[in-house]
Amino acid sequence: MATFKAPKGTYDLIPPVSVKYLAVREAISAPLRNSGYGYIETPGFEDVGLFARGVGESTDIVSKEMYAFETKGGDQLALRPEGTASVLRAALEASLHKQGNLPVKLWYSGSYYRYERPQKGRYRHFSQVGAEAIGAEDPALDAELIILADQAYRSLGLRNFRILLNSLGDKECRPVYREALQSFLRGLDLDEETVRRAEINPLRVLDDKRPDVQKQLVGAPVLRDYLCDACKAYHEEVRALITAAGVAFEDDEKLVRGLDYYTRTTFEFVHDGLGSQSAVGGGGRYDGLSEMIGGPALPSVGWALGVDRTVLALEAEGIELDIPASTSVFAVALGEEARRVLFGKVTELRKAGVAADFSFGGKGLKGAMKDANRSGARFAVVAGERDLAEGVVQLKDMESGDQTAVPVGELIDTVRARLA
Ligand code: HAM
């Protein structure tokens, strides 16, 4: 007999915990839906070239972590490791950017796949809620997104997170900095792989967590000193707008991010209760991505927040979300006729918008009342042959324990009135 388990690095969302994930997705998307972002859904896989070109051939995400495969028809595809490239691809394909309504503001929620070494907070299948504002170079848009993410986390009750902010410069000033950093790195004593990385993607070396590397990086040129006037002014405006909104952040000139498409504003949300996988979300501006994947110039900005890590952050802060019981009324029928009558009443209650459930499986009173308790329902409706003979059902308040007989025909109105 074969027994199967969830693949390594994945896990199942199962009640009652799964309801937290729904609540987190809801809480993250609510501020976006309230701010002009439209919902977009794209396929779970794309042409592998989209990510290779968009996210960057030299990133870990593309070079090591991508689930790439060839289909029976010979197409080279990859499970999406992130959402930005797909969303921009979809917007370009649908010509959303040509309708004179820039920026195009979109939000999404879905599963992403990275072949990473699994550990707490790092999975091979995880979910993000993300937002992309496409086609406008406006510091207020960067600020809007950072403020909305802050609002989302706060609405969940999270407090122990920090916002790290940086600017990576643009196509004018970054190459100059890159050059300066590269010549600095060439003078260091680094292992072969890091030397290679320094040539392909020198900024990533700054992100190296190893102490011996970090020690050598003291005195490395910092991007801030190389930012051109336009980038500096842009960044100052973003900072001023966030500050004015009362959102606290920390300047972090070492913040590089693991994707190649970023320009100017980059930010990360880190939670201090999560250990090494502390980034609960991240994003930034990607003014060159559209051109990298064959589109016109469309300066854009966005973020994605990790749902899995946000749930871990809630646990780390001991936050219990106030999630109302999903069932308001639980019907317990004793005997065949009662089953027929109460099943009909449950259907009526549901149609009337009352969340109702039924004791299935022909259980006795004791077992069925246990189910009623477990459901968290405010009321149990109990009926047996004798009740029905009198034309009533018993309505039991599960909080107070009070029980009253209610005429069958008045059940729906009575329940609705008492729930209101
Ligand atoms: P990212 O920083 O790669 O950015 O991912 C965003 C968030 O997804 C992370 O902060 C983390 O919470 C979560 N995440 C990433 N990998 C994993 C994993 N293996 N297990 C659990 N959670 C994970 C992006 O994906 C960009 N597309 C964000 C963006 C949107 N930039 C601009 N627009």
Short mmCIF file of C-alpha atoms and ligand atoms in Angstrom, two decimals:
data_model
loop_
_atom_site.label_atom_id
_atom_site.label_comp_id
_atom_site.label_asym_id
_atom_site.label_seq_id
_atom_site.Cartn_x
_atom_site.Cartn_y
_atom_site.Cartn_z
CA MET A 1 0.00 0.00 0.00
CA ALA A 2 1.49 3.28 -1.06
CA THR A 3 1.30 6.17 1.34
CA PHE A 4 1.96 9.60 0.00
CA LYS A 5 3.10 12.71 1.77
CA ALA A 6 3.23 16.34 0.79
CA PRO A 7 6.45 16.86 -1.21
CA LYS A 8 9.54 18.09 0.62
CA GLY A 9 9.39 21.79 1.38
CA THR A 10 5.60 21.95 1.07
CA TYR A 11 2.77 21.68 3.54
CA ASP A 12 -0.99 21.54 3.52
CA LEU A 13 -3.30 24.22 4.83
CA ILE A 14 -5.84 22.43 6.95
CA PRO A 15 -8.73 23.61 9.14
CA PRO A 16 -8.80 25.18 11.63
CA VAL A 17 -5.42 26.82 10.83
CA SER A 18 -6.19 27.36 7.14
CA VAL A 19 -8.72 30.05 8.03
CA LYS A 20 -5.79 32.21 9.18
CA TYR A 21 -4.31 32.09 5.71
CA LEU A 22 -7.57 33.25 4.20
CA ALA A 23 -7.75 36.05 6.76
CA VAL A 24 -4.18 37.14 5.99
CA ARG A 25 -4.84 37.20 2.25
CA GLU A 26 -7.98 39.18 2.90
CA ALA A 27 -6.19 41.65 5.19
CA ILE A 28 -3.32 42.22 2.75
CA SER A 29 -5.58 42.69 -0.24
CA ALA A 30 -8.19 44.89 1.47
CA PRO A 31 -6.09 48.10 1.40
CA LEU A 32 -5.24 47.45 -2.27
CA ARG A 33 -8.85 46.88 -3.28
CA ASN A 34 -9.61 50.10 -1.45
CA SER A 35 -6.99 52.04 -3.42
CA GLY A 36 -7.80 51.44 -7.06
CA TYR A 37 -5.96 48.17 -7.62
CA GLY A 38 -7.76 45.68 -9.89
CA TYR A 39 -7.49 41.93 -9.45
CA ILE A 40 -5.33 39.98 -11.89
CA GLU A 41 -4.66 36.27 -12.16
CA THR A 42 -2.01 34.79 -14.41
CA PRO A 43 -1.01 31.16 -15.10
CA GLY A 44 1.03 29.19 -12.60
CA PHE A 45 3.67 28.61 -15.26
CA GLU A 46 5.20 30.74 -17.97
CA ASP A 47 7.74 30.56 -20.74
CA VAL A 48 11.03 30.01 -18.89
CA GLY A 49 12.59 32.89 -20.85
CA LEU A 50 10.27 35.39 -19.16
CA PHE A 51 11.90 34.76 -15.79
CA ALA A 52 15.40 34.29 -17.18
CA ARG A 53 15.21 37.71 -18.80
CA GLY A 54 12.99 39.42 -16.28
CA VAL A 55 14.20 38.22 -12.89
CA GLY A 56 17.74 37.72 -14.18
CA GLU A 57 19.86 34.81 -15.31
CA SER A 58 22.44 35.44 -12.58
CA THR A 59 19.99 35.43 -9.65
CA ASP A 60 19.67 32.41 -7.39
CA ILE A 61 15.96 32.39 -8.13
CA VAL A 62 16.56 31.69 -11.81
CA SER A 63 19.87 29.84 -11.78
CA LYS A 64 19.24 27.50 -8.85
CA GLU A 65 15.66 27.61 -7.67
CA MET A 66 13.45 27.49 -10.70
CA TYR A 67 11.23 24.52 -11.49
CA ALA A 68 11.91 24.52 -15.22
CA PHE A 69 10.71 21.75 -17.49
CA GLU A 70 10.04 20.80 -21.06
CA THR A 71 6.49 19.83 -21.97
CA LYS A 72 5.58 16.89 -24.17
CA GLY A 73 5.04 19.44 -26.92
CA GLY A 74 8.58 20.77 -26.51
CA ASP A 75 7.75 24.06 -24.78
CA GLN A 76 10.27 25.29 -22.21
CA LEU A 77 8.25 26.37 -19.20
CA ALA A 78 8.84 27.15 -15.56
CA LEU A 79 6.58 27.22 -12.52
CA ARG A 80 6.45 30.87 -11.54
CA PRO A 81 8.99 31.75 -8.86
CA GLU A 82 7.47 35.23 -8.43
CA GLY A 83 4.65 37.37 -9.78
CA THR A 84 6.03 40.61 -11.16
CA ALA A 85 7.32 39.36 -14.51
CA SER A 86 4.06 37.48 -15.15
CA VAL A 87 1.84 40.41 -14.26
CA LEU A 88 3.81 42.78 -16.48
CA ARG A 89 3.76 40.21 -19.29
CA ALA A 90 -0.02 39.93 -18.97
CA ALA A 91 -0.50 43.71 -18.87
CA LEU A 92 1.61 44.12 -22.01
CA GLU A 93 -0.18 41.26 -23.76
CA ALA A 94 -3.59 42.79 -23.02
CA SER A 95 -2.29 46.27 -23.92
CA LEU A 96 -3.51 47.62 -20.63
CA HIS A 97 -0.80 50.25 -20.88
CA LYS A 98 -2.13 51.70 -24.12
CA GLN A 99 -5.49 52.78 -22.83
CA GLY A 100 -4.40 56.14 -21.51
CA ASN A 101 -5.00 55.05 -17.95
CA LEU A 102 -1.51 54.84 -16.55
CA PRO A 103 -0.59 53.77 -14.00
CA VAL A 104 -2.25 50.41 -14.35
CA LYS A 105 -2.67 49.23 -10.76
CA LEU A 106 -3.08 45.50 -10.21
CA TRP A 107 -3.11 43.10 -7.28
CA TYR A 108 -2.79 39.34 -7.16
CA SER A 109 -2.76 36.42 -4.79
CA GLY A 110 -1.35 33.01 -5.53
CA SER A 111 1.15 30.22 -5.22
CA TYR A 112 4.82 30.52 -6.15
CA TYR A 113 7.53 27.89 -6.44
CA ARG A 114 11.21 27.98 -5.62
CA TYR A 115 13.49 25.00 -5.26
CA GLU A 116 15.09 26.28 -2.07
CA ARG A 117 16.54 24.43 0.87
CA PRO A 118 13.48 24.09 3.09
CA GLN A 119 13.49 25.45 6.62
CA LYS A 120 11.04 27.25 8.84
CA GLY A 121 9.61 30.10 6.80
CA ARG A 122 11.25 28.92 3.59
CA TYR A 123 9.23 26.59 1.44
CA ARG A 124 9.24 25.28 -2.09
CA HIS A 125 5.62 26.19 -2.50
CA PHE A 126 4.49 29.38 -0.80
CA SER A 127 1.96 32.10 -1.32
CA GLN A 128 2.15 35.79 -1.87
CA VAL A 129 -0.27 38.65 -2.17
CA GLY A 130 1.25 41.25 -4.43
CA ALA A 131 0.63 44.60 -6.06
CA GLU A 132 2.08 46.21 -9.16
CA ALA A 133 1.61 49.80 -10.32
CA ILE A 134 2.67 49.88 -13.95
CA GLY A 135 3.61 52.78 -16.17
CA ALA A 136 4.25 55.80 -13.97
CA GLU A 137 7.35 57.34 -12.51
CA ASP A 138 5.94 59.05 -9.48
CA PRO A 139 7.39 58.91 -5.97
CA ALA A 140 3.84 59.07 -4.60
CA LEU A 141 3.21 55.66 -6.13
CA ASP A 142 6.21 54.14 -4.36
CA ALA A 143 5.03 55.78 -1.16
CA GLU A 144 1.45 54.57 -1.67
CA LEU A 145 2.56 50.97 -1.89
CA ILE A 146 4.77 51.13 1.18
CA ILE A 147 1.99 52.81 3.15
CA LEU A 148 -0.57 50.21 2.05
CA ALA A 149 1.67 47.32 3.08
CA ASP A 150 2.23 48.96 6.44
CA GLN A 151 -1.52 49.39 6.80
CA ALA A 152 -2.10 45.72 5.89
CA TYR A 153 0.33 44.45 8.53
CA ARG A 154 -1.06 46.82 11.15
CA SER A 155 -4.63 45.78 10.41
CA LEU A 156 -3.56 42.25 11.36
CA GLY A 157 -2.22 43.58 14.65
CA LEU A 158 1.44 43.12 13.76
CA ARG A 159 3.82 45.53 15.45
CA ASN A 160 7.32 43.98 15.49
CA PHE A 161 8.13 44.57 11.86
CA ARG A 162 10.46 47.10 10.34
CA ILE A 163 10.58 48.68 6.91
CA LEU A 164 14.01 48.82 5.31
CA LEU A 165 14.39 51.33 2.50
CA ASN A 166 17.05 51.94 -0.11
CA SER A 167 17.60 53.30 -3.58
CA LEU A 168 19.49 51.26 -6.15
CA GLY A 169 19.92 54.13 -8.60
CA ASP A 170 19.01 54.05 -12.26
CA LYS A 171 20.63 53.24 -15.58
CA GLU A 172 22.68 56.42 -15.37
CA CYS A 173 24.28 56.12 -11.96
CA ARG A 174 24.17 52.41 -11.13
CA PRO A 175 26.72 51.35 -13.78
CA VAL A 176 29.20 53.87 -12.41
CA TYR A 177 28.71 52.49 -8.92
CA ARG A 178 28.87 48.92 -10.16
CA GLU A 179 32.21 49.65 -11.76
CA ALA A 180 33.57 51.20 -8.54
CA LEU A 181 32.28 48.29 -6.45
CA GLN A 182 33.77 45.76 -8.83
CA SER A 183 37.23 47.25 -8.65
CA PHE A 184 36.96 47.28 -4.85
CA LEU A 185 35.86 43.62 -4.82
CA ARG A 186 38.72 42.59 -7.11
CA GLY A 187 41.13 43.63 -4.37
CA LEU A 188 39.59 41.24 -1.82
CA ASP A 189 40.38 37.67 -0.92
CA LEU A 190 37.21 35.88 -2.00
CA ASP A 191 36.37 32.31 -2.94
CA GLU A 192 35.91 31.37 -6.57
CA GLU A 193 32.13 31.48 -6.60
CA THR A 194 32.05 34.90 -4.97
CA VAL A 195 34.64 36.22 -7.42
CA ARG A 196 32.37 35.03 -10.21
CA ARG A 197 29.37 36.65 -8.57
CA ALA A 198 31.34 39.89 -8.22
CA GLU A 199 31.78 39.94 -11.98
CA ILE A 200 28.18 39.12 -12.86
CA ASN A 201 26.23 40.74 -10.06
CA PRO A 202 28.56 42.66 -7.70
CA LEU A 203 25.75 44.21 -5.64
CA ARG A 204 24.73 40.74 -4.51
CA VAL A 205 28.11 40.28 -2.86
CA LEU A 206 27.15 43.03 -0.41
CA ASP A 207 24.34 40.75 0.69
CA ASP A 208 26.73 37.90 1.58
CA LYS A 209 25.96 36.94 5.16
CA ARG A 210 29.30 35.21 5.94
CA PRO A 211 31.29 37.10 8.61
CA ASP A 212 34.64 36.74 6.80
CA VAL A 213 33.13 38.33 3.70
CA GLN A 214 31.34 41.02 5.68
CA LYS A 215 34.60 41.90 7.42
CA GLN A 216 36.28 42.52 4.08
CA LEU A 217 33.39 44.61 2.87
CA VAL A 218 34.02 47.34 5.43
CA GLY A 219 34.95 50.40 3.44
CA ALA A 220 33.27 49.22 0.24
CA PRO A 221 31.90 52.07 -1.86
CA VAL A 222 28.27 52.76 -1.02
CA LEU A 223 25.64 53.39 -3.63
CA ARG A 224 24.28 56.43 -1.83
CA ASP A 225 27.46 58.33 -2.72
CA TYR A 226 26.97 57.52 -6.39
CA LEU A 227 23.27 58.30 -6.84
CA CYS A 228 22.67 60.86 -9.58
CA ASP A 229 20.74 64.02 -8.74
CA ALA A 230 17.52 62.72 -10.26
CA CYS A 231 17.67 59.50 -8.21
CA LYS A 232 18.56 61.40 -5.06
CA ALA A 233 15.65 63.82 -5.49
CA TYR A 234 13.29 60.95 -6.25
CA HIS A 235 14.36 59.04 -3.19
CA GLU A 236 14.08 62.08 -0.93
CA GLU A 237 10.52 62.61 -2.13
CA VAL A 238 9.59 58.99 -1.40
CA ARG A 239 11.08 59.30 2.07
CA ALA A 240 9.25 62.57 2.72
CA LEU A 241 5.89 61.15 1.65
CA ILE A 242 6.20 58.05 3.80
CA THR A 243 7.35 60.11 6.74
CA ALA A 244 4.41 62.48 6.31
CA ALA A 245 2.10 59.46 6.43
CA GLY A 246 3.54 58.56 9.81
CA VAL A 247 5.10 55.34 8.57
CA ALA A 248 8.44 54.62 10.20
CA PHE A 249 11.28 53.17 8.12
CA GLU A 250 15.01 52.60 8.33
CA ASP A 251 17.46 53.58 5.62
CA ASP A 252 19.40 50.47 4.69
CA GLU A 253 22.07 51.04 2.09
CA LYS A 254 22.91 47.33 2.09
CA LEU A 255 19.43 46.33 0.95
CA VAL A 256 19.98 44.77 -2.47
CA ARG A 257 17.12 42.28 -3.01
CA GLY A 258 17.48 39.01 -4.85
CA LEU A 259 15.96 39.98 -8.18
CA ASP A 260 17.76 41.87 -10.94
CA TYR A 261 14.99 44.11 -12.19
CA TYR A 262 15.07 46.73 -9.45
CA THR A 263 15.91 50.36 -10.01
CA ARG A 264 15.69 53.24 -7.55
CA THR A 265 13.33 52.50 -4.64
CA THR A 266 13.73 49.11 -2.98
CA PHE A 267 12.27 48.05 0.33
CA GLU A 268 11.80 45.06 2.51
CA PHE A 269 9.53 44.33 5.46
CA VAL A 270 11.34 42.31 8.09
CA HIS A 271 9.84 40.78 11.19
CA ASP A 272 12.05 40.42 14.23
CA GLY A 273 10.41 37.27 15.56
CA LEU A 274 11.18 35.01 12.61
CA GLY A 275 14.85 34.12 12.82
CA SER A 276 16.79 33.84 9.59
CA GLN A 277 13.82 33.97 7.20
CA SER A 278 12.79 37.36 8.48
CA ALA A 279 11.61 39.04 5.27
CA VAL A 280 7.84 39.02 5.35
CA GLY A 281 7.61 41.08 2.19
CA GLY A 282 9.59 43.07 -0.28
CA GLY A 283 9.45 45.09 -3.43
CA GLY A 284 10.59 48.12 -5.29
CA ARG A 285 10.70 49.98 -8.55
CA TYR A 286 11.52 48.22 -11.78
CA ASP A 287 11.69 50.90 -14.46
CA GLY A 288 13.54 48.75 -16.99
CA LEU A 289 11.69 45.43 -16.73
CA SER A 290 9.16 46.11 -19.46
CA GLU A 291 11.90 46.78 -21.99
CA MET A 292 13.80 43.72 -20.78
CA ILE A 293 10.86 41.53 -21.75
CA GLY A 294 10.22 43.23 -25.07
CA GLY A 295 7.77 45.99 -24.10
CA PRO A 296 7.93 49.77 -24.25
CA ALA A 297 9.42 51.86 -21.45
CA LEU A 298 7.03 51.48 -18.52
CA PRO A 299 8.45 52.61 -15.20
CA SER A 300 6.71 50.60 -12.49
CA VAL A 301 6.77 49.72 -8.83
CA GLY A 302 5.33 46.91 -6.72
CA TRP A 303 5.66 44.52 -3.83
CA ALA A 304 4.78 41.05 -2.72
CA LEU A 305 4.06 40.02 0.84
CA GLY A 306 4.60 36.42 1.89
CA VAL A 307 1.44 34.89 3.31
CA ASP A 308 3.23 31.95 5.00
CA ARG A 309 5.68 34.20 6.79
CA THR A 310 2.97 36.66 7.76
CA VAL A 311 1.13 33.81 9.49
CA LEU A 312 4.39 32.89 11.26
CA ALA A 313 4.80 36.53 12.29
CA LEU A 314 1.31 36.50 13.81
CA GLU A 315 2.26 33.41 15.79
CA ALA A 316 5.55 35.00 16.86
CA GLU A 317 3.63 37.97 18.25
CA GLY A 318 1.03 35.75 19.85
CA ILE A 319 -1.75 37.38 17.83
CA GLU A 320 -5.03 35.49 17.65
CA LEU A 321 -7.05 36.84 14.77
CA ASP A 322 -10.64 37.55 15.64
CA ILE A 323 -12.20 35.14 13.20
CA PRO A 324 -15.92 34.61 13.76
CA ALA A 325 -17.19 31.02 13.87
CA SER A 326 -18.11 29.97 10.37
CA THR A 327 -21.35 28.32 11.46
CA SER A 328 -24.16 30.22 13.22
CA VAL A 329 -26.75 27.48 13.45
CA PHE A 330 -26.26 23.73 13.78
CA ALA A 331 -29.25 21.46 13.23
CA VAL A 332 -29.58 18.22 15.16
CA ALA A 333 -32.31 15.94 13.87
CA LEU A 334 -33.48 12.86 15.76
CA GLY A 335 -35.34 10.41 13.57
CA GLU A 336 -36.20 10.24 9.89
CA GLU A 337 -38.98 12.79 9.76
CA ALA A 338 -36.98 15.31 11.76
CA ARG A 339 -34.08 14.79 9.39
CA ARG A 340 -36.25 15.70 6.43
CA VAL A 341 -37.75 18.75 8.11
CA LEU A 342 -34.50 20.12 9.57
CA PHE A 343 -32.50 19.47 6.42
CA GLY A 344 -35.08 21.64 4.64
CA LYS A 345 -34.74 24.32 7.33
CA VAL A 346 -30.96 24.31 6.98
CA THR A 347 -31.32 24.92 3.27
CA GLU A 348 -33.76 27.76 3.97
CA LEU A 349 -31.42 29.30 6.55
CA ARG A 350 -28.53 29.18 4.10
CA LYS A 351 -30.64 30.85 1.41
CA ALA A 352 -31.53 33.53 3.97
CA GLY A 353 -27.80 34.16 4.44
CA VAL A 354 -27.44 32.39 7.78
CA ALA A 355 -24.41 30.09 8.02
CA ALA A 356 -25.89 26.73 8.93
CA ASP A 357 -24.75 23.14 9.20
CA PHE A 358 -26.43 19.82 9.81
CA SER A 359 -25.63 16.70 11.81
CA PHE A 360 -24.88 14.21 9.07
CA GLY A 361 -24.31 10.52 9.44
CA GLY A 362 -27.33 9.62 11.59
CA LYS A 363 -25.66 10.27 14.93
CA GLY A 364 -27.51 10.05 18.24
CA LEU A 365 -28.25 13.14 20.34
CA LYS A 366 -24.98 13.04 22.28
CA GLY A 367 -22.70 12.71 19.26
CA ALA A 368 -24.66 15.27 17.29
CA MET A 369 -24.52 17.81 20.14
CA LYS A 370 -20.75 17.32 20.25
CA ASP A 371 -20.64 18.25 16.57
CA ALA A 372 -22.80 21.28 17.32
CA ASN A 373 -20.32 22.37 19.98
CA ARG A 374 -17.33 21.81 17.78
CA SER A 375 -18.88 23.87 14.98
CA GLY A 376 -18.81 26.96 17.20
CA ALA A 377 -22.44 27.65 16.26
CA ARG A 378 -24.31 30.19 18.36
CA PHE A 379 -27.53 28.16 18.16
CA ALA A 380 -28.44 24.51 17.91
CA VAL A 381 -31.80 23.57 16.48
CA VAL A 382 -32.87 20.22 17.88
CA ALA A 383 -35.98 18.31 16.88
CA GLY A 384 -37.36 14.79 17.39
CA GLU A 385 -40.65 13.13 16.57
CA ARG A 386 -42.36 14.55 19.64
CA ASP A 387 -41.36 18.16 18.85
CA LEU A 388 -42.60 17.82 15.31
CA ALA A 389 -45.89 16.36 16.51
CA GLU A 390 -46.31 19.61 18.44
CA GLY A 391 -45.23 21.65 15.43
CA VAL A 392 -42.10 23.03 17.11
CA VAL A 393 -38.31 22.69 17.15
CA GLN A 394 -36.05 23.39 20.13
CA LEU A 395 -33.77 26.39 19.71
CA LYS A 396 -30.83 26.13 22.04
CA ASP A 397 -28.57 29.08 22.77
CA MET A 398 -25.15 27.44 22.95
CA GLU A 399 -23.71 30.29 25.02
CA SER A 400 -26.30 30.50 27.78
CA GLY A 401 -27.65 26.96 27.45
CA ASP A 402 -31.23 28.34 27.34
CA GLN A 403 -33.62 26.34 25.24
CA THR A 404 -36.95 27.48 23.84
CA ALA A 405 -39.56 25.81 21.68
CA VAL A 406 -40.13 27.69 18.42
CA PRO A 407 -42.92 26.94 15.92
CA VAL A 408 -41.40 25.31 12.84
CA GLY A 409 -42.76 28.02 10.56
CA GLU A 410 -41.17 30.78 12.64
CA LEU A 411 -37.70 29.27 12.91
CA ILE A 412 -35.99 31.29 10.16
CA ASP A 413 -37.31 34.66 11.35
CA THR A 414 -36.61 33.84 14.99
CA VAL A 415 -33.03 32.81 14.29
CA ARG A 416 -32.39 35.87 12.15
CA ALA A 417 -33.81 38.16 14.79
CA ARG A 418 -31.76 36.59 17.57
CA LEU A 419 -28.55 36.66 15.52
CA ALA A 420 -29.00 40.31 14.58
P1 HAM B 1 10.68 38.39 -2.99
O1 HAM B 1 11.39 39.22 -2.00
O2 HAM B 1 11.46 37.37 -3.71
O3 HAM B 1 10.05 39.43 -4.00
O4 HAM B 1 9.44 37.69 -2.31
C1 HAM B 1 8.49 38.42 -1.56
C2 HAM B 1 8.12 37.68 -0.30
O5 HAM B 1 7.69 36.36 -0.59
C3 HAM B 1 9.28 37.48 0.65
O6 HAM B 1 9.51 38.62 1.44
C4 HAM B 1 8.79 36.32 1.50
O7 HAM B 1 7.91 36.76 2.50
C5 HAM B 1 8.01 35.52 0.49
N1 HAM B 1 8.84 34.38 0.03
C6 HAM B 1 9.78 34.37 -0.93
N2 HAM B 1 10.33 33.15 -1.05
C7 HAM B 1 9.74 32.36 -0.12
C8 HAM B 1 9.87 30.98 0.27
N3 HAM B 1 10.72 30.16 -0.34
N4 HAM B 1 9.09 30.52 1.28
C9 HAM B 1 8.21 31.34 1.91
N5 HAM B 1 8.04 32.62 1.58
C10 HAM B 1 8.79 33.15 0.58
C11 HAM B 1 9.29 39.08 -5.08
O8 HAM B 1 8.84 37.98 -5.27
C12 HAM B 1 8.99 40.25 -5.98
N6 HAM B 1 8.15 39.76 -7.11
C13 HAM B 1 8.27 41.35 -5.22
C14 HAM B 1 7.92 42.52 -6.08
C15 HAM B 1 6.73 42.81 -6.60
N7 HAM B 1 8.77 43.44 -6.52
C16 HAM B 1 8.14 44.28 -7.27
N8 HAM B 1 6.89 43.92 -7.37
#
